[in-house]
Coordinates of C-alpha atoms in Angstrom, one line a residue:
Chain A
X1 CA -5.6 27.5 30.6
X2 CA -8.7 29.9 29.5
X3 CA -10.9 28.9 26.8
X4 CA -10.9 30.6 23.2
X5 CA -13.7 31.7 21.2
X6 CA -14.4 33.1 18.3
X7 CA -15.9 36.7 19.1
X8 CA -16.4 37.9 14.9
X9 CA -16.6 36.4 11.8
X10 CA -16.0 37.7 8.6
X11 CA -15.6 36.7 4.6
X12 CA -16.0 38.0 1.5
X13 CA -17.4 36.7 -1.5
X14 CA -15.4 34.2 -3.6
X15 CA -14.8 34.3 -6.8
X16 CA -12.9 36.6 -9.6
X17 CA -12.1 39.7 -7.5
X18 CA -10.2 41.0 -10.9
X19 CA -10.2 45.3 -9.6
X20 CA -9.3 43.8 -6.0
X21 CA -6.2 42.9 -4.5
X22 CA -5.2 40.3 -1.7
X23 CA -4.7 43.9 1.2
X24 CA -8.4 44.9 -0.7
X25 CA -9.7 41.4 0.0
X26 CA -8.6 40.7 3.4
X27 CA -9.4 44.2 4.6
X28 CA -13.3 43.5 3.4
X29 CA -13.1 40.5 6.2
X30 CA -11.6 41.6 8.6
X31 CA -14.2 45.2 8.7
X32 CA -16.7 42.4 8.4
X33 CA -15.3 40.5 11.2
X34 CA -15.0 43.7 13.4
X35 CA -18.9 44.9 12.5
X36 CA -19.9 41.3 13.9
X37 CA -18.3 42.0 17.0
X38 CA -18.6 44.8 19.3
X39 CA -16.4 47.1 21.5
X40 CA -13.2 46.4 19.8
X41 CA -11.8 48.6 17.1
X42 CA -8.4 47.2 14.7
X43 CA -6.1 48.9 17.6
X44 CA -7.4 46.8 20.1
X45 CA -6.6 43.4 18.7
X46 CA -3.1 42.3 20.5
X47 CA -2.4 39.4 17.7
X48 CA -2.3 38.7 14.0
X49 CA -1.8 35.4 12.1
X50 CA -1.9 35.6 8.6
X51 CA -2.7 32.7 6.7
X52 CA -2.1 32.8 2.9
X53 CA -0.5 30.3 0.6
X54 CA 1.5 31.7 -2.1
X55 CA 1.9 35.6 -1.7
X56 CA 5.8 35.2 -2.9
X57 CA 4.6 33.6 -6.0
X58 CA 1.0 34.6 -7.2
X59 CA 2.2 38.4 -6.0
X60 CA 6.2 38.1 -5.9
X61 CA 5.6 39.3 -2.2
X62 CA 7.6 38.3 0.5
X63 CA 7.1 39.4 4.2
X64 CA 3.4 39.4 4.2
X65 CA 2.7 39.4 7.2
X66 CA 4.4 42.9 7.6
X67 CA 3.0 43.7 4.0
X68 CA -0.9 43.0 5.1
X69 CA -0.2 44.3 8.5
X70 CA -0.1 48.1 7.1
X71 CA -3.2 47.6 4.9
X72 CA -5.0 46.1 7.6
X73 CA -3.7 48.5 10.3
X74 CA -2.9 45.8 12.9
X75 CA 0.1 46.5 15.2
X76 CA 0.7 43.5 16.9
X77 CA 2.7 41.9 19.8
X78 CA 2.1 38.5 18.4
X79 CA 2.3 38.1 14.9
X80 CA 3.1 34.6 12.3
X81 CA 2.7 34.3 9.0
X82 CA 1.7 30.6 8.2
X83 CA 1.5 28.4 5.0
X84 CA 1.3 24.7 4.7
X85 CA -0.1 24.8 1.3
X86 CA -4.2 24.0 1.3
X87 CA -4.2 23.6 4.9
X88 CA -2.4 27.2 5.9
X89 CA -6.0 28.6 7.3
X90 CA -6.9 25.6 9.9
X91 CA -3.3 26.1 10.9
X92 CA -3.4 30.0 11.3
X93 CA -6.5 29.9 13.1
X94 CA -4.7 26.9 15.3
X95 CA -1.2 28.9 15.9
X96 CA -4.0 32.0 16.6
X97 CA -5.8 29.9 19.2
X98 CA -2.6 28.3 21.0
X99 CA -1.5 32.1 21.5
X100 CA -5.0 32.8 23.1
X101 CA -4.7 30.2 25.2
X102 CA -1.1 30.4 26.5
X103 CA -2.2 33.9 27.6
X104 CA 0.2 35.7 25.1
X105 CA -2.5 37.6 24.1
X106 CA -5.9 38.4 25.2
X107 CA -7.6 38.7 21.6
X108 CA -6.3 37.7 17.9
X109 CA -7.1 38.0 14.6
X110 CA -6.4 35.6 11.9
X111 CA -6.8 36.4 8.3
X112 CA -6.3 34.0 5.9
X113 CA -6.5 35.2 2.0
X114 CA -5.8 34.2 -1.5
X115 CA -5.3 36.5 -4.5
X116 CA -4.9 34.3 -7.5
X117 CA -6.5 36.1 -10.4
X118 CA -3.6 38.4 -11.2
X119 CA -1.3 36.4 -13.0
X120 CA -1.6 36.9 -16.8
X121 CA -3.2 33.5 -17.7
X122 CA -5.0 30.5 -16.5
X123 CA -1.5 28.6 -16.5
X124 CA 0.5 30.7 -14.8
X125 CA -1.9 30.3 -11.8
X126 CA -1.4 26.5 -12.7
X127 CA 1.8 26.7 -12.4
X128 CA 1.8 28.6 -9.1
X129 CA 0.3 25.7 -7.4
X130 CA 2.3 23.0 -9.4
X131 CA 5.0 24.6 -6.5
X132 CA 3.1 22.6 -3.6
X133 CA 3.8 19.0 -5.4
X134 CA 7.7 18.0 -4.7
X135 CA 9.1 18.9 -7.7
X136 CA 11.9 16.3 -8.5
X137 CA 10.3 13.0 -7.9
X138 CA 6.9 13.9 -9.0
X139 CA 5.6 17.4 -10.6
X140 CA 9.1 16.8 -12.9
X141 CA 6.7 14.1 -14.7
X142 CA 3.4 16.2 -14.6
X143 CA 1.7 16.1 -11.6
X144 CA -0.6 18.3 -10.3
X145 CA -3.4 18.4 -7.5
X146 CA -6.1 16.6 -9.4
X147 CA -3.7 13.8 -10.4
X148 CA -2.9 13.0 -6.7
X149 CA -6.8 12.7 -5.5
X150 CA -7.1 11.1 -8.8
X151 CA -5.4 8.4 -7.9
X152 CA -7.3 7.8 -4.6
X153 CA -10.6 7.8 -6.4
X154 CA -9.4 5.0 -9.1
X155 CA -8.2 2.6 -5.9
X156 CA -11.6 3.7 -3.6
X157 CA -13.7 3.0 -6.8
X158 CA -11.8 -0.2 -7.3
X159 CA -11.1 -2.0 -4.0
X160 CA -14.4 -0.3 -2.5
X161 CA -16.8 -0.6 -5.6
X162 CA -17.3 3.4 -5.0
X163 CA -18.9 5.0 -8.4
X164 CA -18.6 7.8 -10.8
X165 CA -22.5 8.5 -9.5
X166 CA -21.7 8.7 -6.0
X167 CA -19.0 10.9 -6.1
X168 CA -21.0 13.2 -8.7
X169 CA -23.8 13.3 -5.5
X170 CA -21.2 15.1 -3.5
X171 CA -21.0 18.2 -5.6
X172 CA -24.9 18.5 -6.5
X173 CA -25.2 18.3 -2.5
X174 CA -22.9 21.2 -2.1
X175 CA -23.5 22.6 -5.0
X176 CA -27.2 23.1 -3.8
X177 CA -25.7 24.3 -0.3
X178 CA -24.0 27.1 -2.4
X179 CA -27.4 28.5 -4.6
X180 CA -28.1 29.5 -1.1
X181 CA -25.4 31.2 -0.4
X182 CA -24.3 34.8 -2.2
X183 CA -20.7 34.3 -0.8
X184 CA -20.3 31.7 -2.9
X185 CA -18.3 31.4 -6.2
X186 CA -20.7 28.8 -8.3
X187 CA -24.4 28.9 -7.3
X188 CA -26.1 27.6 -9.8
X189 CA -27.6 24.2 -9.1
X190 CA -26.1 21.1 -10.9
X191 CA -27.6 17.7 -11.8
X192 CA -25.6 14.2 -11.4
X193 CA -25.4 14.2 -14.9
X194 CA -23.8 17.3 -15.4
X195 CA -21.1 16.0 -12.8
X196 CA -21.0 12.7 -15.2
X197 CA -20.6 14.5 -18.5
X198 CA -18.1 17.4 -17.7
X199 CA -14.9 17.1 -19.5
X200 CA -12.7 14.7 -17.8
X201 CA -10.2 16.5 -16.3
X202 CA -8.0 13.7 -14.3
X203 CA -9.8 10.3 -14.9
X204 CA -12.0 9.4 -12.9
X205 CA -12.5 13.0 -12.0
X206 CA -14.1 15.1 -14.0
X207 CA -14.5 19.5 -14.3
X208 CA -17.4 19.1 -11.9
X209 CA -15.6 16.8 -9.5
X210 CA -12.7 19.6 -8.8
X211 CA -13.2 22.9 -6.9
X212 CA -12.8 26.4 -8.7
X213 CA -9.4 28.1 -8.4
X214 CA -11.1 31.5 -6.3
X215 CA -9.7 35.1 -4.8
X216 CA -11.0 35.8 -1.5
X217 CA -10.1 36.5 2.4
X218 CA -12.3 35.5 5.5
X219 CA -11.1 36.7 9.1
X220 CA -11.8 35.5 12.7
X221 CA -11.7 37.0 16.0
X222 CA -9.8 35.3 18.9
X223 CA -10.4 36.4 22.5
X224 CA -10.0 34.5 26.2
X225 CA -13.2 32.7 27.1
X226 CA -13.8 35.0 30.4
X227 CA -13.8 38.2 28.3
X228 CA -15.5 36.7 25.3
X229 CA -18.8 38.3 26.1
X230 CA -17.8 41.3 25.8
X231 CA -17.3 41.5 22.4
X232 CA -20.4 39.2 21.2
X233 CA -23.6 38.0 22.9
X234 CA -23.1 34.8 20.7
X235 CA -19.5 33.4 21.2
X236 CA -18.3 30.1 20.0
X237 CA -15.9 28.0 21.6
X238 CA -13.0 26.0 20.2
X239 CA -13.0 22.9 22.0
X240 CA -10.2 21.4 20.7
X241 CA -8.1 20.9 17.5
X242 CA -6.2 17.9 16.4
X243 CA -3.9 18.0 14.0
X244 CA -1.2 15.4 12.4
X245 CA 1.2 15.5 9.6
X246 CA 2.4 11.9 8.1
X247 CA 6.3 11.6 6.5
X248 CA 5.1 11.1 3.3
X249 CA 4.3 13.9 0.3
X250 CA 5.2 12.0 -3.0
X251 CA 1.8 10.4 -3.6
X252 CA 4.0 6.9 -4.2
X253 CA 5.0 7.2 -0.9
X254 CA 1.6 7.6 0.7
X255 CA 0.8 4.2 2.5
X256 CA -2.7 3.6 1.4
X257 CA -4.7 5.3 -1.2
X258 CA -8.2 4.3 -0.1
X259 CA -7.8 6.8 3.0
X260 CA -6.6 10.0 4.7
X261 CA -4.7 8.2 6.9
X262 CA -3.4 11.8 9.1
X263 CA -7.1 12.5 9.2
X264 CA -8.2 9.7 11.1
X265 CA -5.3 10.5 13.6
X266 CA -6.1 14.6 13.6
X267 CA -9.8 13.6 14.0
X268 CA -8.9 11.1 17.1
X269 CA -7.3 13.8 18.7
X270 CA -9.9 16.6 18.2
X271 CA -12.7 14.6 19.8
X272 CA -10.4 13.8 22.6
X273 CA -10.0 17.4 23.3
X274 CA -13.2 17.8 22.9
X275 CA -15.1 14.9 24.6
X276 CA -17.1 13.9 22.1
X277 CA -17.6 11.3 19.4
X278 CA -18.3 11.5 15.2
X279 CA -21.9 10.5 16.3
X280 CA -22.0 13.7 18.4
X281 CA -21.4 15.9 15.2
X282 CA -24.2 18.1 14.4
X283 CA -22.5 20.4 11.3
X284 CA -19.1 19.8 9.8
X285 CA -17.4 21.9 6.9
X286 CA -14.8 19.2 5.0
X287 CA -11.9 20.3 2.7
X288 CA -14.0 18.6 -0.4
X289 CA -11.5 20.1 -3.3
X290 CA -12.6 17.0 -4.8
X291 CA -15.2 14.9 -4.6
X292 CA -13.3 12.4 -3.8
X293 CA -11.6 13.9 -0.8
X294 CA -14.9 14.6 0.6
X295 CA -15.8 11.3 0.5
X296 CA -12.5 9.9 2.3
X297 CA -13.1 12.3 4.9
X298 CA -16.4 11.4 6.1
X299 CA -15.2 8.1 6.4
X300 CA -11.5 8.9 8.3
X301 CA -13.6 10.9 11.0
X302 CA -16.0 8.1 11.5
X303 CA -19.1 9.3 10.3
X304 CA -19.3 6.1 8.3
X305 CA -17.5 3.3 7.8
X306 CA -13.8 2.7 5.8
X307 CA -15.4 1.6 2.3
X308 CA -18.9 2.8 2.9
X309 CA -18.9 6.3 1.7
X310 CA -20.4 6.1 -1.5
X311 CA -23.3 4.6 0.2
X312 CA -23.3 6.9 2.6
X313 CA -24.0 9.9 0.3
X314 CA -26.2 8.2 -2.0
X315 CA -28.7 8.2 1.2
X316 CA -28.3 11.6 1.5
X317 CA -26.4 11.2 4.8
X318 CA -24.5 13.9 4.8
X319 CA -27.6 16.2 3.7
X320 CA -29.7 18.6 6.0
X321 CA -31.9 15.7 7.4
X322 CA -28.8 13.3 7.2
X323 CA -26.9 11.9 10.1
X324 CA -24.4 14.9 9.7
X325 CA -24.8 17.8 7.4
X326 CA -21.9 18.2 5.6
X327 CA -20.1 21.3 3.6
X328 CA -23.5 23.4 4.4
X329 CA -21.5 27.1 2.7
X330 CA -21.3 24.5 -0.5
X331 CA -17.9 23.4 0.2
X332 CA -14.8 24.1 -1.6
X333 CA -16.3 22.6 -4.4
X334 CA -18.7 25.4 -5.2
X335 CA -17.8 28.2 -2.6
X336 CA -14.1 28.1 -4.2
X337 CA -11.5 27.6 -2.8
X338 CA -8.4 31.0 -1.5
X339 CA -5.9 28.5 -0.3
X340 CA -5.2 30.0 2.8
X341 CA -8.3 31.5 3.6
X342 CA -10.6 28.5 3.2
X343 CA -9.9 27.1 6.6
X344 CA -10.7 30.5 8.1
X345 CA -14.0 30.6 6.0
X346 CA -14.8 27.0 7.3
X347 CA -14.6 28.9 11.2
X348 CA -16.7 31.1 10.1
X349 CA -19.5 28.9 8.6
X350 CA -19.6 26.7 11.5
X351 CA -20.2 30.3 13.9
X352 CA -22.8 31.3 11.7
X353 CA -24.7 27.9 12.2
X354 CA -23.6 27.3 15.6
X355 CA -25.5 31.0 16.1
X356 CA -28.6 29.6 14.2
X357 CA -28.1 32.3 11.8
X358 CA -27.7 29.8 8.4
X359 CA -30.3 30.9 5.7
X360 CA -32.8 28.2 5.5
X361 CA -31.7 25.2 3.3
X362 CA -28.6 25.8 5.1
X363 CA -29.4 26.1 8.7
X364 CA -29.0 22.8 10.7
X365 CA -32.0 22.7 13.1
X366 CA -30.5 23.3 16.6
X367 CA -27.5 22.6 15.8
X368 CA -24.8 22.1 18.8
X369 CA -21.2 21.0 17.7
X370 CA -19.8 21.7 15.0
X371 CA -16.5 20.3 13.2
X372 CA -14.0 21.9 10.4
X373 CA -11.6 19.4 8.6
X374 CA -8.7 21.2 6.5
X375 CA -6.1 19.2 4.3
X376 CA -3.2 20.2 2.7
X377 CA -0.8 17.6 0.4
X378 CA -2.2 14.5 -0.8
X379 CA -4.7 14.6 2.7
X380 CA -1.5 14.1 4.1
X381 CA -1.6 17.0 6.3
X382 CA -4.8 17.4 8.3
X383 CA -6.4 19.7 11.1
X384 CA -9.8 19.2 12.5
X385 CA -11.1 21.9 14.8
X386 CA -14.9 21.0 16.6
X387 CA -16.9 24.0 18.0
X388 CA -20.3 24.2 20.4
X389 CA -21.6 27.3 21.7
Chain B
X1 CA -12.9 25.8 -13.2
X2 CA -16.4 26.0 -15.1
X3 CA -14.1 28.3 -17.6
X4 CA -11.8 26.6 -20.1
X5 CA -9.0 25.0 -18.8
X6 CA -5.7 26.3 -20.3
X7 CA -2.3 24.2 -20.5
X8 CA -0.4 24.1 -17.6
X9 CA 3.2 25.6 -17.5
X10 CA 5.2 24.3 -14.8
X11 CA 8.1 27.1 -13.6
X12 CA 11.5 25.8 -14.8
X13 CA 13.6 24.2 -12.5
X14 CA 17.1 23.4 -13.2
X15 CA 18.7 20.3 -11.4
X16 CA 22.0 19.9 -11.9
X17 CA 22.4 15.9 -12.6
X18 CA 26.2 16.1 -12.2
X19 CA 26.5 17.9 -8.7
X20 CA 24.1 16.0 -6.3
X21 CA 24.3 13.6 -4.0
X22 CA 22.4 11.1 -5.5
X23 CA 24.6 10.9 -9.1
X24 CA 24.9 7.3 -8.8
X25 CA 20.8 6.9 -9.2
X26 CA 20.7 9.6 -12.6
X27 CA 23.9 7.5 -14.0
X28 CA 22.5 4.8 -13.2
X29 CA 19.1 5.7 -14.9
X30 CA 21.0 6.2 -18.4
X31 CA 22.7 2.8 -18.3
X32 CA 18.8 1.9 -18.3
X33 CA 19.2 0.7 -14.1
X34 CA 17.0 1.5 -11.3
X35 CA 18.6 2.0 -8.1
X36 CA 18.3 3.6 -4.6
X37 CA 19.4 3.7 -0.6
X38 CA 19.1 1.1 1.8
X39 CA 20.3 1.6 4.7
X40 CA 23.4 -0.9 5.8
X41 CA 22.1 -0.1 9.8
X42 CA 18.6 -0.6 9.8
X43 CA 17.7 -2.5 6.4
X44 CA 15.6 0.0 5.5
X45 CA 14.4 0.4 1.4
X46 CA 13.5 3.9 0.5
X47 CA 12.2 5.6 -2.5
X48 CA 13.8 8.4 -3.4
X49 CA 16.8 7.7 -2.3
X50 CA 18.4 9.9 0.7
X51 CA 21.6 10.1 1.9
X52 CA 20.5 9.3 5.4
X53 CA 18.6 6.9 7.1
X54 CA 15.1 8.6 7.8
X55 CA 14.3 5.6 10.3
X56 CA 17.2 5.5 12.3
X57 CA 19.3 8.1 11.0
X58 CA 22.2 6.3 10.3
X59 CA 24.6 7.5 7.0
X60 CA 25.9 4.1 6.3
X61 CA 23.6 3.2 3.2
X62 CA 24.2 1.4 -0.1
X63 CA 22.8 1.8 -3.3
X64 CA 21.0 -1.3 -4.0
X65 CA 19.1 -2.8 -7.5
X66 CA 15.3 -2.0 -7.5
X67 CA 12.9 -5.4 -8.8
X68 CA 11.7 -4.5 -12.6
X69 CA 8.7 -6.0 -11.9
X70 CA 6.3 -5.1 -10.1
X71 CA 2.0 -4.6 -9.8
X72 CA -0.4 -1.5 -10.2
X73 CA -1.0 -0.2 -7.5
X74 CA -3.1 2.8 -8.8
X75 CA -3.5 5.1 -11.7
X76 CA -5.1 8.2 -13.4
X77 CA -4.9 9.4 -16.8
X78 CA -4.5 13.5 -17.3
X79 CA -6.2 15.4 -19.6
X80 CA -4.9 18.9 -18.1
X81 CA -0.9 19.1 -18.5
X82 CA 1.8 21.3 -18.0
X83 CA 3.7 22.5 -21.0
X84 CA 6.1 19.6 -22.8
X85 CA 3.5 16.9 -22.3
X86 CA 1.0 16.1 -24.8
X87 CA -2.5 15.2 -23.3
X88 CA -3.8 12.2 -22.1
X89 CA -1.1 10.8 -20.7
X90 CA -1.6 8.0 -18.4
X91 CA 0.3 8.1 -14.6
X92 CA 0.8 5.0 -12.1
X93 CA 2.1 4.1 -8.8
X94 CA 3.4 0.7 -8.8
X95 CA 4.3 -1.3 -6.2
X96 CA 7.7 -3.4 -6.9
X97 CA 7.8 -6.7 -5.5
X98 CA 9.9 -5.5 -2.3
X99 CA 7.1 -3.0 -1.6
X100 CA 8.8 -0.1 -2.5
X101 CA 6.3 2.0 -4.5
X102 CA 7.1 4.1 -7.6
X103 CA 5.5 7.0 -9.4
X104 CA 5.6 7.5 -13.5
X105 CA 4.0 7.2 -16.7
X106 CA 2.5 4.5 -18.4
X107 CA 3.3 4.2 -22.0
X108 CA 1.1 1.7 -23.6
X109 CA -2.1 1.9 -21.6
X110 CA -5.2 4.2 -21.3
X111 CA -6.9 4.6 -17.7
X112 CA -10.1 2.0 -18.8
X113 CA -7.1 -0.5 -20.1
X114 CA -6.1 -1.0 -16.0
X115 CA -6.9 -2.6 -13.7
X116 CA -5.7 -2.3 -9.8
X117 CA -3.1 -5.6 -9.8
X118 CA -2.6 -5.3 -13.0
X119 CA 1.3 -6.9 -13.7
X120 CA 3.5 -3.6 -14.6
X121 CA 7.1 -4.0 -15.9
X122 CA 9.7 -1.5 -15.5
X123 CA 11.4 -0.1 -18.9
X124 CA 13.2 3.4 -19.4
X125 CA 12.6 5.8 -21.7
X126 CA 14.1 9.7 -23.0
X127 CA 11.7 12.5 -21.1
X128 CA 12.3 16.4 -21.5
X129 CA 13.9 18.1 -18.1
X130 CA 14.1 21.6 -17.2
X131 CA 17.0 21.6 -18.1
X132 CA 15.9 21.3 -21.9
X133 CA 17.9 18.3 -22.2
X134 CA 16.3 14.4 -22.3
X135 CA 17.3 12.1 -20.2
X136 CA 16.5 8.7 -18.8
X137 CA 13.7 8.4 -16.7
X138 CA 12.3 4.5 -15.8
X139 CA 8.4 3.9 -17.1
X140 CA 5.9 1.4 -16.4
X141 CA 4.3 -1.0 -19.1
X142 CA 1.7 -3.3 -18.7
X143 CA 2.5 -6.7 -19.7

């Protein structure tokens, strides 16, 4: 079967995009995403996989993918509309590469875009993602998403000795990543003790501890491997994406709160397409909507040890200098977060260092494989992708 | 958020208590008993209770009495809550002592009164519904 790379990357700022709506968003990517490649024009694009969380709700819009597909001017003979809450953009770009490579189609795009500041209020987006938590057995008593990686900080911290302060180094780390880049939706630089005296929002996690809620879109190219030079002096290949999905999406029934369980079995399976190892990982953008989460995540694809996290970040591991530079763009943490289009956004960061084209402070010297890691659930829905040139 | 964060309304949802499947647990739940599904084929426990086996697929189960006693297993306490809760209110797992693990609210402990392991009894209390009604929902305390 023929290779797939990413020809053309495109994003647009996160943030409050209050005179712009999700068809406004997405188109800004995807003319971004054209621009970055060459010879190919919106008509010439034989696939479109839409990736967006919570169009029915957040717009009352059903049928997106025929909605976006007249704003974006895409005719298609492949098309899918995919959501699996947080992690709907790593599986977009996934149901966009398996159609590449099964020769359905000779060149894709994948959009993935959130528009959540449209609702009235603050609590009415809330609410709209309260809809991701099952609703009889566990958002019927209050739930909601920082609750869930709540509770895996409170075990981690207490089986694992894991602190307040190492967690908080997470989110100066990528909130520094993030002053360097305009995209982003909170640049300016935070301290550890900013992190430590936020309001608490979900003990142990505090306001600096969670990601933003963000409007934005970010787009990807598809095309064969053999004809990816035509469109791009500089493709990027997908060399393989693992992905695995656990029975289990009550966070009682989750089997152990100290780890992302799927991840480890999604990040097993990506290196084995691949042929690589964690130690071979140059770059990696993680799904850090919490500190927390970023911190189980280094540890589930084996860049450290099961318990050994918080260290690991304390040494700056996971810096530029570190043994893997982690959530470079500034993560969901301070880039924000579109549900469906962050995995899509994280494609596109890893191209743009995988080019050498990161700002410095960002740019990973000669950086050669990259990694994505997208969750959805309580982590109990995972999809890693790795890249090299 | 770096803005202020506003009280969280959760969309109504209406379950109807009398026309489900699972009757026997809500009844159950306001003679102050905790019950679910085990499956008469395979043995298998399972919390929530389902009407068919998810290990082997068999529809012979039994409603069987859950332990009241059981161990924390981990916990948070919420300071950003939907609408009908008042704010902090401490949440659990809690694992029984046939494993089976449990989600709820705590209702005499703050998040730096626990402790993983801590011993957790099982008590039931009124909680507002979508419905607008109260009914009987099981809590943990901490002995």
């Amino acid at each position: 079967m023929t290779d797939v790379a990413i020809v053309g990357v495109g994003t647009t700022k996160y943030g409050k995009h209050l005179d712009k709506s999700g068809t406004d968003l997405a188109q800004m990517a995807v003319r971004e995403a054209l621009n970055d490649a060459r010879n190919i024009t919106i008509r010439d694009i034989e696939g479109f996989v839409l990736s967006s969380q919570n169009p029915e709700i957040l717009q009352k819009q059903g049928n997106s993918v025929n909605h976006y597909s007249e704003f974006l001017g895409i005719g298609a003979k492949y098309a899918a509309r995919v959501e699996g809450a947080c992690v709907s953009g790593t599986m977009g770009l996934r149901t966009g590469y398996l159609a590449v490579k099964s020769g359905m189609v000779d060149t894709c795009l994948v959009v993935g875009v959130e528009k959540c500041y449209e609702l009235p209020s603050g609590s009415d987006i809330m609410a709209a993602f309260a809809y991701v938590i099952d609703r009889d057995w566990e958002a019927a008593f209050g739930s909601n998403a920082p609750m869930g990686f709540a509770m895996f900080a409170t075990r981690h911290m207490q089986v694992y000795g894991t602190t307040e302060e190492q967690l908080a180094t997470i989110s100066v780390k990528n909130r520094n990543f993030a002053s360097k880049n305009p995209k982003a939706h909170l640049q300016k630089p935070i301290t550890v003790e900013d992190v430590l005296n936020s309001k608490p929002v979900c003990k142990p996690l505090k306001l600096l501890d969670c990601c933003p809620v963000s409007d934005g879109a970010s787009a990807v190219i598809l095309a064969r491997g053999d004809i990816a030079r035509d469109y791009t002096d500089t493709p990027v290949y997908i060399r393989g994406i693992g992905q695995f999905l656990v029975p289990e999406n009550v966070i009682s029934s989750l089997s152990d709160l100290t780890e992302f369980t799927a991840l480890k079995m999604a990040s097993q399976e990506a290196y084995r397409q691949a042929g690589i190892t964690a130690d071979d990982v140059d770059v990696a953008e993680t799904h850090d909507c919490f500190t927390i989460a970023e911190l189980l995540e280094i540890e589930a694809m084996g860049f450290c040890e099961k318990g050994e996290g918080g260290r690991f970040v304390e040494e700056g591991q996971t810096d530029l200098g570190g043994k893997v530079a982690v959530n470079t763009g500034g993560g969901l943490l301070s880039r924000g977060h579109p549900i469906g289009a962050t995995g899509i956004c994280q494609a596109s960061i890893i191209t743009e260092q995988l080019r050498g084209d990161a700002p410095k402070g960002r740019q990973v010297d000669g950086a050669e494989i990259g990694l994505s890691q997208n969750l959805g659930g309580w982590g109990t829905s995972q999809a890693v992708v790795i890249y090299s040139r | 958020m770096e803005e202020e964060r506003e009280i969280m309304e959760v969309p109504p949802r209406y379950p109807n208590f009398e026309q489900t499947a699972i009757k026997e647990f809500w009844d159950a739940l306001e003679n102050e008993k905790l019950i679910t599904t085990r499956c008469e084929s395979c043995g298998k426990i399972e919390f929530p209770p389902k009407i068919i086996c998810t290990s082997c697929y068999s529809d012979d189960m039994e409603w069987v009495d859950l332990p009241l006693q059981g161990k924390l297993y981990s916990f948070a306490e919420m300071f950003a809550v939907p609408s009908g809760f008042n704010p902090p209110i401490t949440v659990a797992v809690v694992e029984l002592e046939n494993g089976v693990r449990l989600f709820g609210h705590v209702i005499n402990a703050s998040y730096d009164e626990l402790k993983v392991g801590d011993d957790i009894e099982i008590t039931f209390e009124e909680m507002n519904w979508f419905d607008y009604k109260k009914h009987k929902y099981f809590v943990f305390k901490k002995k």
